[in-house]
PDB file of C-alpha atoms and ligand atoms in Angstrom:
ATOM      1  CA  MET A   1      15.544  -9.322 -12.661  1.00  0.00           C
ATOM      2  CA  SER A   2      17.610 -11.667 -14.879  1.00  0.00           C
ATOM      3  CA  THR A   3      21.411 -11.728 -14.774  1.00  0.00           C
ATOM      4  CA  LEU A   4      21.424 -10.372 -18.320  1.00  0.00           C
ATOM      5  CA  ALA A   5      19.225  -7.433 -17.337  1.00  0.00           C
ATOM      6  CA  LYS A   6      21.344  -6.777 -14.257  1.00  0.00           C
ATOM      7  CA  THR A   7      24.470  -6.664 -16.381  1.00  0.00           C
ATOM      8  CA  ALA A   8      22.764  -4.323 -18.818  1.00  0.00           C
ATOM      9  CA  THR A   9      21.896  -1.793 -16.086  1.00  0.00           C
ATOM     10  CA  ALA A  10      25.138  -2.062 -14.097  1.00  0.00           C
ATOM     11  CA  GLY A  11      26.879   1.329 -14.079  1.00  0.00           C
ATOM     12  CA  ALA A  12      23.800   2.997 -15.542  1.00  0.00           C
ATOM     13  CA  THR A  13      22.734   6.505 -14.584  1.00  0.00           C
ATOM     14  CA  PHE A  14      19.710   8.737 -14.905  1.00  0.00           C
ATOM     15  CA  SER A  15      19.609  12.501 -14.793  1.00  0.00           C
ATOM     16  CA  LEU A  16      18.073  14.181 -11.736  1.00  0.00           C
ATOM     17  CA  ASP A  17      17.651  17.919 -12.237  1.00  0.00           C
ATOM     18  CA  GLY A  18      20.464  17.827 -14.769  1.00  0.00           C
ATOM     19  CA  LYS A  19      22.988  15.832 -12.718  1.00  0.00           C
ATOM     20  CA  ASP A  20      23.742  12.149 -13.192  1.00  0.00           C
ATOM     21  CA  VAL A  21      22.684   9.698 -10.496  1.00  0.00           C
ATOM     22  CA  PRO A  22      23.997   6.117 -10.642  1.00  0.00           C
ATOM     23  CA  PHE A  23      21.595   3.336  -9.759  1.00  0.00           C
ATOM     24  CA  GLU A  24      21.633  -0.361  -9.013  1.00  0.00           C
ATOM     25  CA  PRO A  25      19.293  -2.754 -10.807  1.00  0.00           C
ATOM     26  CA  GLY A  26      15.835  -2.653  -9.241  1.00  0.00           C
ATOM     27  CA  GLU A  27      16.339   0.607  -7.363  1.00  0.00           C
ATOM     28  CA  THR A  28      13.649   3.252  -7.399  1.00  0.00           C
ATOM     29  CA  ILE A  29      14.417   6.856  -8.287  1.00  0.00           C
ATOM     30  CA  LEU A  30      14.119   7.828  -4.622  1.00  0.00           C
ATOM     31  CA  GLN A  31      16.395   5.032  -3.402  1.00  0.00           C
ATOM     32  CA  ALA A  32      19.099   5.886  -5.940  1.00  0.00           C
ATOM     33  CA  ALA A  33      18.813   9.613  -5.267  1.00  0.00           C
ATOM     34  CA  ARG A  34      19.060   9.033  -1.545  1.00  0.00           C
ATOM     35  CA  ARG A  35      22.137   6.808  -1.941  1.00  0.00           C
ATOM     36  CA  ALA A  36      23.749   9.552  -4.038  1.00  0.00           C
ATOM     37  CA  GLY A  37      23.042  12.113  -1.316  1.00  0.00           C
ATOM     38  CA  ARG A  38      20.296  13.835  -3.320  1.00  0.00           C
ATOM     39  CA  TYR A  39      17.098  14.931  -1.619  1.00  0.00           C
ATOM     40  CA  ILE A  40      13.636  14.192  -2.942  1.00  0.00           C
ATOM     41  CA  PRO A  41      10.961  15.265  -0.414  1.00  0.00           C
ATOM     42  CA  HIS A  42       8.946  12.326   0.939  1.00  0.00           C
ATOM     43  CA  LEU A  43       6.659  11.385   3.832  1.00  0.00           C
ATOM     44  CA  CYS A  44       5.334   7.843   3.484  1.00  0.00           C
ATOM     45  CA  TRP A  45       8.625   6.363   2.238  1.00  0.00           C
ATOM     46  CA  HIS A  46      11.090   4.771   4.656  1.00  0.00           C
ATOM     47  CA  PRO A  47      14.252   2.927   3.611  1.00  0.00           C
ATOM     48  CA  ASP A  48      13.324  -0.189   5.621  1.00  0.00           C
ATOM     49  CA  PHE A  49       9.877  -0.743   4.113  1.00  0.00           C
ATOM     50  CA  HIS A  50       8.329  -1.447   0.752  1.00  0.00           C
ATOM     51  CA  PRO A  51       7.108   1.805  -0.810  1.00  0.00           C
ATOM     52  CA  GLN A  52       3.483   2.764  -0.377  1.00  0.00           C
ATOM     53  CA  GLY A  53       3.227   5.621  -2.878  1.00  0.00           C
ATOM     54  CA  SER A  54       0.364   7.249  -1.018  1.00  0.00           C
ATOM     55  CA  CYS A  55       1.443  10.738   0.104  1.00  0.00           C
ATOM     56  CA  ARG A  56       2.626  11.893  -3.355  1.00  0.00           C
ATOM     57  CA  VAL A  57       5.062  14.382  -1.796  1.00  0.00           C
ATOM     58  CA  CYS A  58       7.861  12.649  -3.724  1.00  0.00           C
ATOM     59  CA  THR A  59       6.206  13.300  -7.097  1.00  0.00           C
ATOM     60  CA  VAL A  60       8.760  13.953  -9.833  1.00  0.00           C
ATOM     61  CA  LYS A  61       8.463  14.289 -13.575  1.00  0.00           C
ATOM     62  CA  VAL A  62      10.023  11.772 -15.931  1.00  0.00           C
ATOM     63  CA  LYS A  63       9.991  12.976 -19.516  1.00  0.00           C
ATOM     64  CA  GLY A  64       7.378  15.476 -18.377  1.00  0.00           C
ATOM     65  CA  ARG A  65       5.055  12.867 -16.865  1.00  0.00           C
ATOM     66  CA  PRO A  66       4.395  12.933 -13.096  1.00  0.00           C
ATOM     67  CA  GLY A  67       5.028   9.874 -10.933  1.00  0.00           C
ATOM     68  CA  SER A  68       6.066   9.030  -7.388  1.00  0.00           C
ATOM     69  CA  ALA A  69       9.837   8.717  -7.060  1.00  0.00           C
ATOM     70  CA  CYS A  70       9.449   6.131  -4.301  1.00  0.00           C
ATOM     71  CA  THR A  71       7.706   3.649  -6.605  1.00  0.00           C
ATOM     72  CA  LEU A  72       9.120   4.468 -10.057  1.00  0.00           C
ATOM     73  CA  HIS A  73      12.102   2.324 -10.942  1.00  0.00           C
ATOM     74  CA  ALA A  74      15.181   4.153 -12.134  1.00  0.00           C
ATOM     75  CA  SER A  75      15.947   3.627 -15.795  1.00  0.00           C
ATOM     76  CA  ALA A  76      19.090   4.393 -17.762  1.00  0.00           C
ATOM     77  CA  GLY A  77      19.106   7.790 -19.400  1.00  0.00           C
ATOM     78  CA  ALA A  78      15.791   8.947 -17.875  1.00  0.00           C
ATOM     79  CA  GLN A  79      15.457  12.699 -17.444  1.00  0.00           C
ATOM     80  CA  VAL A  80      13.956  13.285 -13.995  1.00  0.00           C
ATOM     81  CA  GLU A  81      12.846  16.665 -12.680  1.00  0.00           C
ATOM     82  CA  SER A  82      12.327  17.103  -8.944  1.00  0.00           C
ATOM     83  CA  ASN A  83      13.613  20.370  -7.513  1.00  0.00           C
ATOM     84  CA  THR A  84      11.580  22.717  -9.711  1.00  0.00           C
ATOM     85  CA  ASP A  85       9.427  25.652  -8.634  1.00  0.00           C
ATOM     86  CA  ALA A  86       6.295  23.964  -9.999  1.00  0.00           C
ATOM     87  CA  LEU A  87       6.839  20.611  -8.248  1.00  0.00           C
ATOM     88  CA  ASN A  88       7.865  22.251  -4.978  1.00  0.00           C
ATOM     89  CA  ALA A  89       4.739  24.436  -5.119  1.00  0.00           C
ATOM     90  CA  GLU A  90       2.604  21.303  -5.507  1.00  0.00           C
ATOM     91  CA  ARG A  91       4.427  19.669  -2.597  1.00  0.00           C
ATOM     92  CA  LYS A  92       3.817  22.736  -0.482  1.00  0.00           C
ATOM     93  CA  THR A  93       0.099  22.613  -1.313  1.00  0.00           C
ATOM     94  CA  LEU A  94      -0.017  18.933  -0.312  1.00  0.00           C
ATOM     95  CA  LEU A  95       1.657  19.770   2.988  1.00  0.00           C
ATOM     96  CA  GLN A  96      -0.739  22.652   3.599  1.00  0.00           C
ATOM     97  CA  MET A  97      -3.670  20.290   3.054  1.00  0.00           C
ATOM     98  CA  LEU A  98      -2.193  17.777   5.500  1.00  0.00           C
ATOM     99  CA  PHE A  99      -1.669  20.468   8.119  1.00  0.00           C
ATOM    100  CA  VAL A 100      -5.270  21.730   7.990  1.00  0.00           C
ATOM    101  CA  GLU A 101      -6.807  18.238   7.780  1.00  0.00           C
ATOM    102  CA  GLY A 102      -5.375  17.316  11.199  1.00  0.00           C
ATOM    103  CA  ASN A 103      -4.444  19.198  14.346  1.00  0.00           C
ATOM    104  CA  HIS A 104      -0.729  19.863  13.985  1.00  0.00           C
ATOM    105  CA  PHE A 105       0.121  22.366  16.705  1.00  0.00           C
ATOM    106  CA  CYS A 106       3.898  21.999  16.536  1.00  0.00           C
ATOM    107  CA  PRO A 107       4.880  24.142  19.560  1.00  0.00           C
ATOM    108  CA  SER A 108       2.902  21.882  21.898  1.00  0.00           C
ATOM    109  CA  CYS A 109       3.735  18.566  20.233  1.00  0.00           C
ATOM    110  CA  GLU A 110       6.293  16.245  21.791  1.00  0.00           C
ATOM    111  CA  LYS A 111       7.409  15.256  18.277  1.00  0.00           C
ATOM    112  CA  SER A 112       8.441  18.806  17.339  1.00  0.00           C
ATOM    113  CA  GLY A 113      11.988  18.712  15.997  1.00  0.00           C
ATOM    114  CA  ASN A 114      11.700  14.988  15.265  1.00  0.00           C
ATOM    115  CA  CYS A 115       8.717  15.319  12.941  1.00  0.00           C
ATOM    116  CA  LEU A 116       9.161  14.644   9.217  1.00  0.00           C
ATOM    117  CA  LEU A 117       5.982  16.561   8.351  1.00  0.00           C
ATOM    118  CA  GLN A 118       7.254  19.649  10.165  1.00  0.00           C
ATOM    119  CA  ALA A 119      10.769  19.306   8.716  1.00  0.00           C
ATOM    120  CA  THR A 120       9.446  18.836   5.176  1.00  0.00           C
ATOM    121  CA  ALA A 121       7.203  21.887   5.575  1.00  0.00           C
ATOM    122  CA  TYR A 122      10.268  23.921   6.550  1.00  0.00           C
ATOM    123  CA  GLU A 123      12.126  22.503   3.553  1.00  0.00           C
ATOM    124  CA  MET A 124       9.291  23.460   1.187  1.00  0.00           C
ATOM    125  CA  ASN A 125       9.229  26.955   2.697  1.00  0.00           C
ATOM    126  CA  MET A 126       5.667  26.549   3.964  1.00  0.00           C
ATOM    127  CA  GLN A 127       4.889  29.657   5.979  1.00  0.00           C
ATOM    128  CA  ASP A 128       1.114  29.518   6.276  1.00  0.00           C
ATOM    129  CA  MET A 129      -1.781  27.054   6.086  1.00  0.00           C
ATOM    130  CA  LEU A 130      -3.438  28.695   3.036  1.00  0.00           C
ATOM    131  CA  PHE A 131      -6.668  26.676   3.579  1.00  0.00           C
ATOM    132  CA  ASP A 132      -9.222  26.865   6.389  1.00  0.00           C
ATOM    133  CA  GLU A 133      -8.355  24.482   9.218  1.00  0.00           C
ATOM    134  CA  PHE A 134     -10.718  21.560   9.816  1.00  0.00           C
ATOM    135  CA  TYR A 135      -9.976  21.363  13.557  1.00  0.00           C
ATOM    136  CA  PRO A 136     -11.117  17.729  13.703  1.00  0.00           C
ATOM    137  CA  ARG A 137     -12.103  16.250  17.065  1.00  0.00           C
ATOM    138  CA  ARG A 138     -10.657  12.769  17.031  1.00  0.00           C
ATOM    139  CA  ALA A 139     -10.387  10.715  20.193  1.00  0.00           C
ATOM    140  CA  ILE A 140      -6.999  10.120  21.770  1.00  0.00           C
ATOM    141  CA  ASP A 141      -6.375   6.477  22.595  1.00  0.00           C
ATOM    142  CA  ALA A 142      -4.543   6.388  25.927  1.00  0.00           C
ATOM    143  CA  SER A 143      -5.719   2.872  26.795  1.00  0.00           C
ATOM    144  CA  HIS A 144      -2.265   1.290  26.455  1.00  0.00           C
ATOM    145  CA  ALA A 145       0.036   1.268  29.484  1.00  0.00           C
ATOM    146  CA  ASP A 146       3.075   2.579  27.584  1.00  0.00           C
ATOM    147  CA  LEU A 147       1.835   4.171  24.357  1.00  0.00           C
ATOM    148  CA  LEU A 148      -0.757   6.661  23.221  1.00  0.00           C
ATOM    149  CA  ILE A 149      -2.260   7.433  19.834  1.00  0.00           C
ATOM    150  CA  ASP A 150      -3.311  10.954  18.911  1.00  0.00           C
ATOM    151  CA  PHE A 151      -5.362  10.370  15.774  1.00  0.00           C
ATOM    152  CA  ASN A 152      -5.496  14.134  15.243  1.00  0.00           C
ATOM    153  CA  ARG A 153      -1.902  13.989  14.040  1.00  0.00           C
ATOM    154  CA  CYS A 154      -2.043  10.881  11.849  1.00  0.00           C
ATOM    155  CA  ILE A 155      -1.157  11.546   8.191  1.00  0.00           C
ATOM    156  CA  VAL A 156      -2.127   8.004   7.088  1.00  0.00           C
ATOM    157  CA  CYS A 157       1.371   7.204   5.841  1.00  0.00           C
ATOM    158  CA  GLU A 158       0.791   3.564   6.851  1.00  0.00           C
ATOM    159  CA  LEU A 159       4.317   3.146   8.228  1.00  0.00           C
ATOM    160  CA  CYS A 160       2.915   1.748  11.496  1.00  0.00           C
ATOM    161  CA  VAL A 161       0.723  -0.626   9.471  1.00  0.00           C
ATOM    162  CA  ARG A 162       3.734  -1.854   7.504  1.00  0.00           C
ATOM    163  CA  ALA A 163       5.998  -2.063  10.567  1.00  0.00           C
ATOM    164  CA  SER A 164       3.462  -4.018  12.590  1.00  0.00           C
ATOM    165  CA  HIS A 165       2.823  -6.427   9.726  1.00  0.00           C
ATOM    166  CA  ASP A 166       6.301  -6.784   8.217  1.00  0.00           C
ATOM    167  CA  ILE A 167       8.551  -6.542  11.298  1.00  0.00           C
ATOM    168  CA  ASP A 168       6.455  -7.189  14.405  1.00  0.00           C
ATOM    169  CA  GLY A 169       4.197  -9.805  12.797  1.00  0.00           C
ATOM    170  CA  LYS A 170       1.215  -8.504  14.739  1.00  0.00           C
ATOM    171  CA  ASP A 171      -1.050  -6.534  12.375  1.00  0.00           C
ATOM    172  CA  ILE A 172      -2.017  -4.128  15.153  1.00  0.00           C
ATOM    173  CA  PHE A 173      -3.012  -1.380  12.685  1.00  0.00           C
ATOM    174  CA  ALA A 174      -5.029  -1.077   9.499  1.00  0.00           C
ATOM    175  CA  ILE A 175      -6.488   1.623   7.307  1.00  0.00           C
ATOM    176  CA  ALA A 176     -10.272   2.014   7.023  1.00  0.00           C
ATOM    177  CA  GLY A 177     -12.578   4.285   5.038  1.00  0.00           C
ATOM    178  CA  HIS A 178     -12.173   6.001   1.697  1.00  0.00           C
ATOM    179  CA  GLY A 179     -11.219   9.419   0.402  1.00  0.00           C
ATOM    180  CA  MET A 180     -11.552  12.108   3.066  1.00  0.00           C
ATOM    181  CA  GLY A 181     -12.760   9.440   5.496  1.00  0.00           C
ATOM    182  CA  THR A 182      -9.564   7.378   5.279  1.00  0.00           C
ATOM    183  CA  HIS A 183      -8.252   6.783   8.778  1.00  0.00           C
ATOM    184  CA  LEU A 184      -6.063   4.578  10.939  1.00  0.00           C
ATOM    185  CA  VAL A 185      -7.780   1.889  13.016  1.00  0.00           C
ATOM    186  CA  VAL A 186      -6.580  -0.474  15.732  1.00  0.00           C
ATOM    187  CA  ASN A 187      -7.226  -4.178  15.260  1.00  0.00           C
ATOM    188  CA  SER A 188      -8.944  -5.186  18.479  1.00  0.00           C
ATOM    189  CA  LEU A 189     -12.563  -5.882  19.367  1.00  0.00           C
ATOM    190  CA  SER A 190     -12.793  -2.635  21.319  1.00  0.00           C
ATOM    191  CA  GLY A 191     -10.698  -0.718  18.787  1.00  0.00           C
ATOM    192  CA  GLN A 192      -8.443   0.299  21.677  1.00  0.00           C
ATOM    193  CA  LEU A 193      -4.670  -0.110  21.631  1.00  0.00           C
ATOM    194  CA  GLY A 194      -4.714  -1.368  25.222  1.00  0.00           C
ATOM    195  CA  ASP A 195      -6.599  -4.456  24.047  1.00  0.00           C
ATOM    196  CA  THR A 196      -3.890  -5.478  21.576  1.00  0.00           C
ATOM    197  CA  GLY A 197      -0.580  -7.258  22.031  1.00  0.00           C
ATOM    198  CA  MET A 198       1.390  -4.131  21.110  1.00  0.00           C
ATOM    199  CA  ALA A 199       4.632  -3.609  23.041  1.00  0.00           C
ATOM    200  CA  LEU A 200       6.708  -0.493  23.570  1.00  0.00           C
ATOM    201  CA  THR A 201       9.614  -2.326  21.916  1.00  0.00           C
ATOM    202  CA  ASP A 202       7.663  -3.030  18.703  1.00  0.00           C
ATOM    203  CA  ARG A 203       8.977  -1.359  15.566  1.00  0.00           C
ATOM    204  CA  ALA A 204       5.504   0.081  15.007  1.00  0.00           C
ATOM    205  CA  ALA A 205       5.800   1.932  18.313  1.00  0.00           C
ATOM    206  CA  SER A 206       8.668   4.123  17.100  1.00  0.00           C
ATOM    207  CA  ILE A 207       8.198   4.353  13.325  1.00  0.00           C
ATOM    208  CA  CYS A 208       5.594   7.148  13.261  1.00  0.00           C
ATOM    209  CA  PRO A 209       7.149  10.097  11.367  1.00  0.00           C
ATOM    210  CA  VAL A 210       4.787  12.549  13.102  1.00  0.00           C
ATOM    211  CA  GLY A 211       3.401  12.745  16.635  1.00  0.00           C
ATOM    212  CA  ALA A 212       0.518  10.284  16.252  1.00  0.00           C
ATOM    213  CA  ILE A 213       2.025   7.310  18.109  1.00  0.00           C
ATOM    214  CA  LEU A 214       4.088   8.311  21.113  1.00  0.00           C
ATOM    215  CA  PRO A 215       5.513   6.597  24.183  1.00  0.00           C
ATOM    216  CA  LYS A 216       4.015   7.726  27.480  1.00  0.00           C
ATOM    217  CA  ARG A 217       6.106   9.399  30.206  1.00  0.00           C
ATOM    218  CA  ARG A 218       8.904  10.444  27.808  1.00  0.00           C
ATOM    219  CA  GLY A 219       8.200  14.123  27.282  1.00  0.00           C
ATOM    220  CA  PHE A 220      11.188  16.311  26.418  1.00  0.00           C
ATOM    221  CA  VAL A 221      13.838  13.692  27.229  1.00  0.00           C
ATOM    222  CA  ILE A 222      15.724  15.179  24.258  1.00  0.00           C
ATOM    223  CA  PRO A 223      15.555  18.976  24.623  1.00  0.00           C
ATOM    224  CA  ILE A 224      14.220  21.208  21.877  1.00  0.00           C
ATOM    225  CA  GLY A 225      17.210  22.281  19.797  1.00  0.00           C
ATOM    226  CA  GLU A 226      18.900  18.869  19.948  1.00  0.00           C
ATOM    227  CA  ARG A 227      16.321  16.807  18.072  1.00  0.00           C
ATOM    228  CA  ARG A 228      16.767  15.113  14.689  1.00  0.00           C
ATOM    229  CA  TYR A 229      15.758  18.038  12.505  1.00  0.00           C
ATOM    230  CA  ASP A 230      16.924  20.839  14.809  1.00  0.00           C
ATOM    231  CA  PRO A 231      20.579  20.948  13.690  1.00  0.00           C
ATOM    232  CA  ARG A 232      19.947  19.423  10.219  1.00  0.00           C
ATOM    233  CA  SER A 233      17.265  19.870   7.614  1.00  0.00           C
ATOM    234  CA  ALA A 234      15.204  17.067   6.092  1.00  0.00           C
ATOM    235  CA  ALA A 235      17.298  17.579   2.930  1.00  0.00           C
ATOM    236  CA  ASP A 236      20.574  16.813   4.714  1.00  0.00           C
ATOM    237  CA  PRO A 237      21.922  13.591   3.158  1.00  0.00           C
ATOM    238  CA  GLY A 238      23.062  12.354   6.584  1.00  0.00           C
ATOM    239  CA  VAL A 239      19.746  12.767   8.376  1.00  0.00           C
ATOM    240  CA  GLN A 240      18.147   9.461   9.393  1.00  0.00           C
ATOM    241  CA  GLU A 241      14.475   8.579   9.167  1.00  0.00           C
ATOM    242  CA  ALA A 242      12.517   7.706  12.299  1.00  0.00           C
ATOM    243  CA  SER A 243      13.525   4.232  13.463  1.00  0.00           C
TER     244      SER A 243
HETATM  245 FE1  FES B 301       6.489   8.619  -2.360  1.00  0.00          FE
HETATM  246 FE2  FES B 301       4.894   9.186  -0.262  1.00  0.00          FE
HETATM  247  S1  FES B 301       7.080   9.214  -0.364  1.00  0.00           S
HETATM  248  S2  FES B 301       4.346   8.739  -2.330  1.00  0.00           S
END
């Protein structure tokens, strides 16, 4: 952005559900809202990575037109709707579809309490699945000495793909397939994580917002009740994303 354009947008605000939100030049609606302590539900967005715009949970309306808040740039004077009954109902439907497409049995998942999918479902007041469950049978990759992948829980947010590429410089993960067949794959000849150079200390090893990529031998180190989303909701401005 040019210096002139930066000057023009300095001090500018947009309206989010009727309240002004200041933004810096180049910020997206979600970034500005987050900085102002305002919650817009999201799954595939993370403050440390370029936005993917794939989950659509952050969909807002700008002048009545839908768009993803994580990719739409804030603009001065824009009227943005987010926390409306209609948009929250659509978000809840998206979450219900994600829950039935995979096997998300929260009470038996080590990620329970730290899971953004679970916390967002609570926030959207999701109390049932609505749709028939698929009960997919996807293999668990336990080939790595320190990490396991439960593909049954992957929501294809691509955060591990971005972390491995952008931070770790390894490209351990990729997305394959189309539509309903879209899925996470491991970049090795065998397709097994144990045959890659992935390390427990890699950013991709801890970025998963759900329970798809987990460290081995770490069950219940943090007790239920003391995890990220146990004392605070996903809407709490102080709550941190998975790191
Ligand atoms: Fe914006 Fe997923 S958080 S599309």
